[in-house]
Tab-separated table of C-alpha atoms and ligand atoms in Angstrom:
chain	number	residue	atom	x	y	z
A	1	UNK	CA	0.000	0.000	0.000
A	2	UNK	CA	2.677	2.580	0.625
A	3	UNK	CA	3.563	5.294	-1.884
A	4	UNK	CA	6.914	5.606	-0.126
A	5	UNK	CA	7.985	2.550	-2.097
A	6	UNK	CA	8.005	4.680	-5.227
A	7	UNK	CA	9.391	7.916	-3.760
A	8	UNK	CA	11.520	9.382	-6.522
A	9	UNK	CA	12.534	12.315	-8.687
A	10	UNK	CA	9.065	13.855	-8.913
A	11	UNK	CA	8.910	14.151	-5.120
A	12	UNK	CA	12.518	15.416	-4.975
A	13	UNK	CA	11.775	18.115	-7.538
A	14	UNK	CA	8.831	19.463	-5.526
A	15	UNK	CA	10.845	19.403	-2.292
A	16	UNK	CA	13.793	21.128	-3.980
A	17	UNK	CA	11.571	24.011	-5.059
A	18	UNK	CA	10.768	24.525	-1.386
A	19	UNK	CA	14.329	24.162	-0.114
A	20	UNK	CA	15.569	26.523	-2.867
A	21	UNK	CA	13.421	29.318	-1.436
A	22	UNK	CA	13.705	28.218	2.197
A	23	UNK	CA	10.057	29.080	2.852
A	24	UNK	CA	8.913	26.078	4.834
A	25	UNK	CA	5.671	27.563	6.146
A	26	UNK	CA	2.427	27.291	4.223
A	27	UNK	CA	1.213	30.800	5.083
A	28	UNK	CA	2.786	34.193	4.395
A	29	UNK	CA	6.304	35.082	3.162
A	30	UNK	CA	4.894	35.831	-0.277
A	31	UNK	CA	7.883	37.867	-1.454
A	32	UNK	CA	10.358	35.082	-0.723
A	33	UNK	CA	8.558	32.004	-1.978
A	34	UNK	CA	9.035	32.424	-5.701
A	35	UNK	CA	5.408	31.508	-6.399
A	36	UNK	CA	5.552	28.141	-4.607
A	37	UNK	CA	2.518	27.322	-2.441
A	38	UNK	CA	2.727	23.555	-2.086
A	39	UNK	CA	0.010	23.100	0.558
A	40	UNK	CA	-2.448	25.242	-1.391
A	41	UNK	CA	-1.547	23.431	-4.618
A	42	UNK	CA	-2.139	20.054	-2.990
A	43	UNK	CA	-5.494	21.240	-1.642
A	44	UNK	CA	-6.563	22.323	-5.132
A	45	UNK	CA	-5.419	18.979	-6.579
A	46	UNK	CA	-7.276	17.085	-3.841
A	47	UNK	CA	-10.489	18.997	-4.563
A	48	UNK	CA	-10.213	18.060	-8.202
A	49	UNK	CA	-9.377	14.387	-7.629
A	50	UNK	CA	-11.975	13.937	-4.864
A	51	UNK	CA	-14.656	15.983	-6.667
A	52	UNK	CA	-15.283	18.257	-3.680
A	53	UNK	CA	-15.366	21.999	-3.187
A	54	UNK	CA	-13.023	22.215	-0.201
A	55	UNK	CA	-9.900	20.581	1.167
A	56	UNK	CA	-7.806	21.493	4.195
A	57	UNK	CA	-4.350	19.987	4.372
A	58	UNK	CA	-3.151	19.382	7.937
A	59	UNK	CA	-0.387	17.760	9.930
A	60	UNK	CA	-1.770	14.195	10.201
A	61	UNK	CA	-4.783	11.959	9.732
A	62	UNK	CA	-5.424	12.142	13.469
A	63	UNK	CA	-5.457	15.937	13.211
A	64	UNK	CA	-7.803	15.685	10.218
A	65	UNK	CA	-10.304	13.635	12.235
A	66	UNK	CA	-10.129	16.020	15.189
A	67	UNK	CA	-10.526	19.039	12.929
A	68	UNK	CA	-13.393	17.481	10.961
A	69	UNK	CA	-15.329	16.847	14.169
A	70	UNK	CA	-14.473	20.250	15.637
A	71	UNK	CA	-15.392	22.064	12.427
A	72	UNK	CA	-18.872	20.544	12.597
A	73	UNK	CA	-19.268	21.695	16.201
A	74	UNK	CA	-18.694	18.367	17.947
A	75	UNK	CA	-17.687	18.934	21.563
A	76	UNK	CA	-17.924	17.753	25.148
A	77	UNK	CA	-20.444	14.981	25.701
A	78	UNK	CA	-21.372	14.512	22.044
A	79	UNK	CA	-21.328	10.858	21.103
A	80	UNK	CA	-19.580	9.561	18.027
A	81	UNK	CA	-20.292	6.055	16.758
A	82	UNK	CA	-17.260	4.214	15.413
A	83	UNK	CA	-16.307	0.595	14.704
A	84	UNK	CA	-14.498	-1.818	17.036
A	85	UNK	CA	-11.978	-2.375	14.244
A	86	UNK	CA	-10.109	0.827	13.448
A	87	UNK	CA	-6.881	2.569	14.375
A	88	UNK	CA	-6.636	4.191	17.828
A	89	UNK	CA	-6.568	7.622	16.143
A	90	UNK	CA	-10.342	7.355	15.683
A	91	UNK	CA	-11.120	7.441	19.399
A	92	UNK	CA	-8.159	9.709	20.180
A	93	UNK	CA	-9.623	12.406	17.944
A	94	UNK	CA	-13.028	12.065	19.615
A	95	UNK	CA	-11.596	12.163	23.135
A	96	UNK	CA	-9.438	15.171	22.251
A	97	UNK	CA	-12.658	17.177	21.973
A	98	UNK	CA	-14.203	15.816	25.155
A	99	UNK	CA	-16.620	13.830	23.004
A	100	UNK	CA	-17.441	10.194	23.704
A	101	UNK	CA	-16.457	7.258	21.482
A	102	UNK	CA	-19.251	4.707	21.166
A	103	UNK	CA	-17.833	1.469	19.802
A	104	UNK	CA	-20.090	-0.609	17.593
A	105	UNK	CA	-19.795	-4.035	15.974
A	106	UNK	CA	-18.464	-4.656	12.507
A	107	UNK	CA	-19.903	-7.058	9.939
A	108	UNK	CA	-18.361	-8.992	7.053
A	109	UNK	CA	-17.391	-5.699	5.373
A	110	UNK	CA	-14.923	-5.381	8.306
A	111	UNK	CA	-16.442	-1.984	8.991
A	112	UNK	CA	-19.586	-0.625	10.690
A	113	UNK	CA	-22.612	-2.888	10.739
A	114	UNK	CA	-25.604	-0.566	10.054
A	115	UNK	CA	-27.916	-2.692	12.230
A	116	UNK	CA	-25.574	-2.380	15.208
A	117	UNK	CA	-25.209	1.338	14.487
A	118	UNK	CA	-28.958	1.852	14.596
A	119	UNK	CA	-29.133	0.149	17.998
A	120	UNK	CA	-26.400	2.432	19.351
A	121	UNK	CA	-28.027	5.736	18.359
A	122	UNK	CA	-29.213	7.713	21.378
A	123	UNK	CA	-30.095	11.250	22.427
A	124	UNK	CA	-26.484	12.374	22.537
A	125	UNK	CA	-25.367	10.822	19.257
A	126	UNK	CA	-24.055	13.427	16.870
A	127	UNK	CA	-21.874	11.586	14.385
A	128	UNK	CA	-21.548	8.248	12.644
A	129	UNK	CA	-17.926	7.687	11.713
A	130	UNK	CA	-17.360	4.769	9.338
A	131	UNK	CA	-13.707	3.818	9.020
A	132	UNK	CA	-12.793	2.405	5.625
A	133	UNK	CA	-10.280	-0.064	6.998
A	134	UNK	CA	-7.864	-1.780	4.658
A	135	UNK	CA	-9.165	-0.025	1.574
A	136	UNK	CA	-12.893	-0.812	1.655
A	137	UNK	CA	-16.087	0.624	3.048
A	138	UNK	CA	-19.265	-0.045	5.004
A	139	UNK	CA	-22.737	0.058	3.484
A	140	UNK	CA	-22.645	3.840	3.262
A	141	UNK	CA	-26.141	4.211	1.815
A	142	UNK	CA	-27.563	2.526	4.912
A	143	UNK	CA	-25.454	4.740	7.197
A	144	UNK	CA	-26.439	7.848	5.243
A	145	UNK	CA	-30.120	6.907	5.655
A	146	UNK	CA	-29.627	6.566	9.428
A	147	UNK	CA	-27.969	9.986	9.516
A	148	UNK	CA	-30.883	11.534	7.649
A	149	UNK	CA	-33.492	9.889	9.891
A	150	UNK	CA	-31.767	10.894	13.124
A	151	UNK	CA	-30.222	14.225	12.091
A	152	UNK	CA	-26.626	13.021	12.409
A	153	UNK	CA	-23.410	13.791	10.574
A	154	UNK	CA	-21.566	11.232	8.488
A	155	UNK	CA	-17.798	11.692	8.889
A	156	UNK	CA	-15.731	9.278	6.820
A	157	UNK	CA	-12.360	8.116	8.043
A	158	UNK	CA	-10.896	7.346	4.637
A	159	UNK	CA	-7.318	7.371	5.941
A	160	UNK	CA	-6.679	3.839	4.659
A	161	UNK	CA	-8.796	4.005	1.545
A	162	UNK	CA	-7.815	6.913	-0.671
A	163	UNK	CA	-8.695	6.140	-4.276
A	164	UNK	CA	-11.597	3.800	-3.510
A	165	UNK	CA	-15.141	4.866	-4.360
A	166	UNK	CA	-18.759	4.302	-3.434
A	167	UNK	CA	-21.849	5.011	-5.524
A	168	UNK	CA	-19.588	6.697	-8.079
A	169	UNK	CA	-18.063	9.062	-5.524
A	170	UNK	CA	-14.480	8.987	-4.265
A	171	UNK	CA	-14.312	7.641	-0.698
A	172	UNK	CA	-14.132	10.605	1.649
A	173	UNK	CA	-16.504	12.667	-0.489
A	174	UNK	CA	-19.663	10.694	0.277
A	175	UNK	CA	-20.213	11.938	3.840
A	176	UNK	CA	-20.547	15.431	5.267
A	177	UNK	CA	-16.812	15.423	5.883
A	178	UNK	CA	-14.034	13.045	4.883
A	179	UNK	CA	-10.551	12.538	6.288
A	180	UNK	CA	-7.304	11.254	4.819
A	181	UNK	CA	-3.935	10.382	6.302
A	182	UNK	CA	-0.716	10.910	4.393
A	183	UNK	CA	1.577	9.376	6.983
A	184	UNK	CA	4.553	7.370	5.800
A	185	UNK	CA	2.727	4.073	5.237
A	186	UNK	CA	-0.381	5.272	3.424
A	187	UNK	CA	-1.170	4.843	-0.279
A	188	UNK	CA	0.198	8.333	-0.866
A	189	UNK	CA	2.432	10.014	1.675
A	190	UNK	CA	3.557	13.467	2.758
A	191	UNK	CA	5.927	11.865	5.290
A	192	UNK	CA	3.385	13.093	7.824
A	193	UNK	CA	0.149	14.785	6.827
A	194	UNK	CA	-3.588	14.554	6.466
A	195	UNK	CA	-6.584	16.312	4.933
A	196	UNK	CA	-10.216	17.136	5.599
A	197	UNK	CA	-12.519	17.400	2.601
A	198	UNK	CA	-16.132	18.562	2.319
A	199	UNK	CA	-18.625	20.474	0.207
A	200	UNK	CA	-19.690	22.629	3.133
A	201	UNK	CA	-18.171	26.082	3.102
A	202	UNK	CA	-18.749	26.748	6.802
A	203	UNK	CA	-17.100	23.492	7.853
A	204	UNK	CA	-14.227	24.346	5.557
A	205	UNK	CA	-13.754	27.835	6.987
A	206	UNK	CA	-13.914	26.381	10.482
A	207	UNK	CA	-11.321	23.751	9.560
A	208	UNK	CA	-9.075	26.383	7.973
A	209	UNK	CA	-9.172	28.586	11.094
A	210	UNK	CA	-9.187	25.808	13.706
A	211	UNK	CA	-6.083	24.146	12.273
A	212	UNK	CA	-4.108	27.409	12.574
A	213	UNK	CA	-4.809	28.735	16.102
A	214	UNK	CA	-8.109	30.268	14.978
A	215	UNK	CA	-6.476	32.631	12.425
A	216	UNK	CA	-9.156	33.850	10.027
A	217	UNK	CA	-6.557	34.288	7.246
A	218	UNK	CA	-8.012	37.637	6.168
A	219	UNK	CA	-5.422	40.016	4.696
A	220	UNK	CA	-1.693	39.366	4.636
A	221	UNK	CA	-0.526	40.554	8.021
A	222	UNK	CA	-0.626	37.508	10.312
A	223	UNK	CA	-0.366	39.657	13.404
A	224	UNK	CA	-3.471	41.602	12.410
A	225	UNK	CA	-5.639	38.602	11.534
A	226	UNK	CA	-8.786	38.018	13.548
A	227	UNK	CA	-9.450	35.004	15.791
A	228	UNK	CA	-13.191	34.299	15.694
A	229	UNK	CA	-12.779	31.205	17.893
A	230	UNK	CA	-10.122	29.154	19.673
A	231	UNK	CA	-8.009	26.821	17.607
A	232	UNK	CA	-4.832	24.754	17.704
A	233	UNK	CA	-1.782	24.269	15.548
A	234	UNK	CA	-2.368	21.410	13.147
A	235	UNK	CA	-0.560	23.069	10.220
A	236	UNK	CA	1.364	21.072	7.641
A	237	UNK	CA	4.755	22.300	6.467
A	238	UNK	CA	5.544	23.109	2.854
A	239	UNK	CA	8.149	20.333	2.827
A	240	UNK	CA	5.565	17.684	3.671
A	241	UNK	CA	3.040	19.188	1.288
A	242	UNK	CA	5.609	19.182	-1.529
A	243	UNK	CA	6.069	15.419	-1.173
A	244	UNK	CA	2.309	14.902	-1.030
A	245	UNK	CA	1.663	17.032	-4.088
A	246	UNK	CA	3.947	14.848	-6.187
A	247	UNK	CA	2.444	11.674	-4.712
A	248	UNK	CA	-1.134	12.813	-5.315
A	249	UNK	CA	-0.330	13.333	-8.989
A	250	UNK	CA	0.776	9.679	-8.997
A	251	UNK	CA	-2.206	8.291	-7.111
A	252	UNK	CA	-3.823	6.671	-10.140
A	253	UNK	CA	-0.519	5.100	-11.176
A	254	UNK	CA	-0.200	3.620	-7.650
A	255	UNK	CA	-3.805	2.394	-7.655
A	256	UNK	CA	-3.305	0.623	-10.954
A	257	UNK	CA	-0.306	-1.272	-9.571
A	258	UNK	CA	-2.209	-2.114	-6.383
A	259	UNK	CA	-5.135	-3.392	-8.400
A	260	UNK	CA	-2.920	-5.527	-10.637
A	261	UNK	CA	-1.149	-7.169	-7.702
A	262	UNK	CA	-4.366	-7.529	-5.699
A	263	UNK	CA	-6.081	-9.204	-8.644
A	264	UNK	CA	-3.276	-11.722	-9.133
A	265	UNK	CA	-3.501	-12.746	-5.454
A	266	UNK	CA	-7.282	-12.752	-5.375
A	267	UNK	CA	-7.646	-14.862	-8.509
A	268	UNK	CA	-5.271	-17.442	-7.050
A	269	UNK	CA	-6.888	-17.543	-3.603
A	270	UNK	CA	-10.350	-17.738	-5.134
A	271	UNK	CA	-9.567	-21.286	-6.195
A	272	UNK	CA	-9.408	-22.429	-2.536
A	273	UNK	CA	-12.691	-24.007	-1.433
A	274	UNK	CA	-13.904	-22.701	1.927
A	275	UNK	CA	-12.027	-19.426	1.763
A	276	UNK	CA	-14.304	-16.370	1.881
A	277	UNK	CA	-13.417	-12.806	1.011
A	278	UNK	CA	-14.411	-9.671	2.817
A	279	UNK	CA	-17.664	-8.400	1.408
A	280	UNK	CA	-17.699	-5.112	-0.475
A	281	UNK	CA	-21.078	-3.348	-0.474
A	282	UNK	CA	-22.862	-2.946	-3.796
A	283	UNK	CA	-21.616	0.169	-5.547
A	284	UNK	CA	-18.299	0.085	-3.718
A	285	UNK	CA	-14.855	-0.144	-5.304
A	286	UNK	CA	-11.891	-0.873	-3.042
A	287	UNK	CA	-8.585	0.921	-3.369
A	288	UNK	CA	-6.923	-2.508	-3.431
A	289	UNK	CA	-4.461	-1.692	-0.650
A	290	UNK	CA	-5.203	-4.977	1.167
A	291	UNK	CA	-6.611	-8.368	0.304
A	292	UNK	CA	-8.795	-9.481	3.236
A	293	UNK	CA	-10.280	-12.942	3.671
A	294	UNK	CA	-11.837	-15.224	6.284
A	295	UNK	CA	-10.728	-18.675	7.433
A	296	UNK	CA	-13.336	-21.072	8.849
A	297	UNK	CA	-12.152	-20.736	12.489
A	298	UNK	CA	-10.142	-18.436	14.743
A	299	UNK	CA	-7.530	-21.154	15.336
A	300	UNK	CA	-7.015	-21.716	11.613
A	301	UNK	CA	-6.714	-17.984	10.970
A	302	UNK	CA	-4.062	-17.485	13.678
A	303	UNK	CA	-2.127	-20.522	12.497
A	304	UNK	CA	-2.347	-19.573	8.822
A	305	UNK	CA	-1.001	-16.091	9.490
A	306	UNK	CA	1.973	-17.565	11.397
A	307	UNK	CA	2.665	-20.100	8.676
A	308	UNK	CA	2.457	-17.475	5.914
A	309	UNK	CA	5.035	-15.372	7.737
A	310	UNK	CA	7.263	-18.421	8.229
A	311	UNK	CA	7.062	-19.131	4.496
A	312	UNK	CA	8.219	-15.594	3.679
A	313	UNK	CA	4.815	-14.078	2.887
A	314	UNK	CA	5.228	-10.836	4.810
A	315	UNK	CA	2.622	-8.136	5.445
A	316	UNK	CA	-0.278	-10.454	6.304
A	317	UNK	CA	-1.967	-9.175	9.454
A	318	UNK	CA	-4.033	-10.977	12.044
A	319	UNK	CA	-5.686	-7.829	13.396
A	320	UNK	CA	-7.556	-9.731	16.108
A	321	UNK	CA	-4.347	-9.884	18.158
A	322	UNK	CA	-3.062	-6.434	17.210
A	323	UNK	CA	-2.572	-3.858	19.992
A	324	UNK	CA	-3.536	-0.858	17.862
A	325	UNK	CA	-6.389	-1.819	15.588
A	326	UNK	CA	-8.907	-3.844	17.556
A	327	UNK	CA	-10.828	-3.074	20.770
A	328	UNK	CA	-9.662	-6.285	22.539
A	329	UNK	CA	-6.264	-4.748	23.278
A	330	UNK	CA	-7.382	-1.178	24.007
A	331	UNK	CA	-7.210	-1.342	27.797
A	332	UNK	CA	-5.811	2.222	27.814
A	333	UNK	CA	-9.204	3.286	26.440
A	334	UNK	CA	-11.416	0.938	28.385
A	335	UNK	CA	-9.657	1.816	31.676
A	336	UNK	CA	-9.338	5.498	30.704
A	337	UNK	CA	-5.622	5.643	31.401
A	338	UNK	CA	-4.776	9.308	30.810
A	339	UNK	CA	-1.970	11.581	31.932
A	340	UNK	CA	-4.297	14.243	33.258
A	341	UNK	CA	-7.908	14.488	34.358
A	342	UNK	CA	-10.601	13.265	31.987
A	343	UNK	CA	-13.513	15.585	31.070
A	344	UNK	CA	-16.507	14.812	33.261
A	345	UNK	CA	-18.704	14.038	30.245
A	346	UNK	CA	-16.306	11.328	29.079
A	347	UNK	CA	-16.017	9.892	32.578
A	348	UNK	CA	-19.772	9.723	33.023
A	349	UNK	CA	-20.817	8.684	29.535
A	350	UNK	CA	-18.126	6.285	28.390
A	351	UNK	CA	-19.754	2.859	28.288
A	352	UNK	CA	-18.250	0.161	30.492
A	353	UNK	CA	-16.422	-1.597	27.712
A	354	UNK	CA	-15.186	-4.334	30.058
A	355	UNK	CA	-18.767	-5.615	30.012
A	356	UNK	CA	-19.490	-4.978	26.343
A	357	UNK	CA	-20.458	-7.837	24.073
A	358	UNK	CA	-18.646	-7.504	20.765
A	359	UNK	CA	-18.940	-11.158	19.874
A	360	UNK	CA	-20.112	-10.254	16.347
A	361	UNK	CA	-16.892	-8.339	15.792
A	362	UNK	CA	-14.889	-11.224	17.285
A	363	UNK	CA	-16.693	-13.575	14.923
A	364	UNK	CA	-15.478	-11.678	11.859
A	365	UNK	CA	-12.115	-10.372	12.948
A	366	UNK	CA	-11.091	-13.566	14.735
A	367	UNK	CA	-11.212	-15.369	11.380
A	368	UNK	CA	-9.794	-12.588	9.244
A	369	UNK	CA	-6.379	-12.165	7.662
A	370	UNK	CA	-5.540	-8.988	5.714
A	371	UNK	CA	-2.545	-8.992	3.427
A	372	UNK	CA	-1.122	-5.693	2.306
A	373	UNK	CA	-0.389	-5.142	-1.345
A	374	UNK	CA	2.952	-3.682	-2.321
A	375	UNK	CA	3.563	-1.504	-5.346
A	376	UNK	CA	7.061	-2.705	-6.128
A	377	UNK	CA	6.280	-6.388	-6.572
A	378	UNK	CA	6.780	-7.469	-10.153
A	379	UNK	CA	4.094	-9.555	-11.826
A	380	UNK	CA	6.366	-12.597	-11.493
A	381	UNK	CA	6.982	-11.995	-7.779
A	382	UNK	CA	3.281	-11.547	-7.165
A	383	UNK	CA	2.461	-14.804	-8.946
A	384	UNK	CA	5.106	-16.626	-6.879
A	385	UNK	CA	3.674	-15.093	-3.706
A	386	UNK	CA	0.177	-16.170	-4.699
A	387	UNK	CA	1.386	-19.743	-5.256
A	388	UNK	CA	2.985	-19.860	-1.809
A	389	UNK	CA	-0.164	-18.437	-0.233
A	390	UNK	CA	-2.383	-21.023	-1.927
A	391	UNK	CA	-0.079	-23.854	-0.836
A	392	UNK	CA	0.061	-22.693	2.802
A	393	UNK	CA	-3.650	-21.969	3.124
A	394	UNK	CA	-4.703	-25.218	1.448
A	395	UNK	CA	-2.437	-27.211	3.760
A	396	UNK	CA	-3.997	-25.709	6.901
A	397	UNK	CA	-7.612	-25.403	5.825
B	401	PLP	C1	-7.987	4.317	9.886
B	401	PLP	C2	-6.997	5.353	10.330
B	401	PLP	N1	-7.443	6.520	10.820
B	401	PLP	C3	-6.583	7.478	11.207
B	401	PLP	C4	-5.218	7.308	11.145
B	401	PLP	C5	-4.311	8.370	11.646
B	401	PLP	O1	-3.474	8.881	10.666
B	401	PLP	P1	-2.083	9.561	11.068
B	401	PLP	O2	-1.079	8.475	11.321
B	401	PLP	O3	-1.725	10.356	9.855
B	401	PLP	O4	-2.326	10.407	12.247
B	401	PLP	C6	-4.716	6.101	10.644
B	401	PLP	C7	-3.266	5.860	10.577
B	401	PLP	O5	-2.791	4.749	10.540
B	401	PLP	C8	-5.632	5.094	10.228
B	401	PLP	O6	-5.196	3.921	9.761
């Protein structure tokens, strides 16, 4: 999945234009920057590629999630529904605002189960946050319908799924707000970076101000700019944006390689009786960053992952046992281990996750293996890998 594999001259050229001027900040210094505005250029390119009116480039995907929620007015005590299978950044961003993460079961899409989401909606629910893990999405039409019925916002965490689409729209552009990560191991990278996209001008203005200490960016004297509300510093640097700009221009090239390698593996694994693939909702197209499948039992899945690694098939994850991506190992969340005091709303409203029943999530994730797709594999290497995978899986099935 990572664009860093193909970091090259195009990225170096963009970075050199920044280092030649020495203007590393995205705002101001107009006279010195020789016309180079890499963050703004990447925002314009993102708007075009994602078919949205607004994009705000920021320092990380975690920042993007926090800013997206803040820009829509999410705050203390508001509840945000998110899946049990995600990266910890999802609940970190919610907690950063004093809002409350409400974990909900996944289904065979490996993302939010709309039936479980409906059951979790309450008086304080403000947002449904599907997380497009490993390159694919939930049934977004069903989630959108729930949002409309209950007056909620749909905020897409598309950090792992840039380039996928749903109902003809790029992932991230389907909801009220969408978030991307451009950290070092994402499909395209800035080194570190992220973005919030939307079609809502007010959310965009809020995101623009919030991510830069509340600066309203009116005029060209930073010291004289207004501060309509409190913000933080989630700015991206021009150096990071320069890398991302070059990578974004290459996104479709990367996706094509991912799709080719994914298809070789999938076609081979499809011949194995009893092996099931993650389901992709109708109208959805993955970004092909991972190939995810289910073994018949938890034991077989754990064993198969170990055996694949032993046989040299790297990058196949058994997320069920992972400390960062599945609720089972999030005792720092469930026991609210924080450095300082926790907002009272979080303390009072956070469900007692030690008693929660996420057996539906266990059912799917306990049997799942997700194998990442690399861009630099040749066709021959990918075929060889697929043959090894088929041999190992068949032996253990
Ligand atoms: C699903 C998901 N959301 C959010 C993030 C956070 O992105 P970042 O590392 O840029 O903060 C990640 C990063 O791995 C992710 O996988």
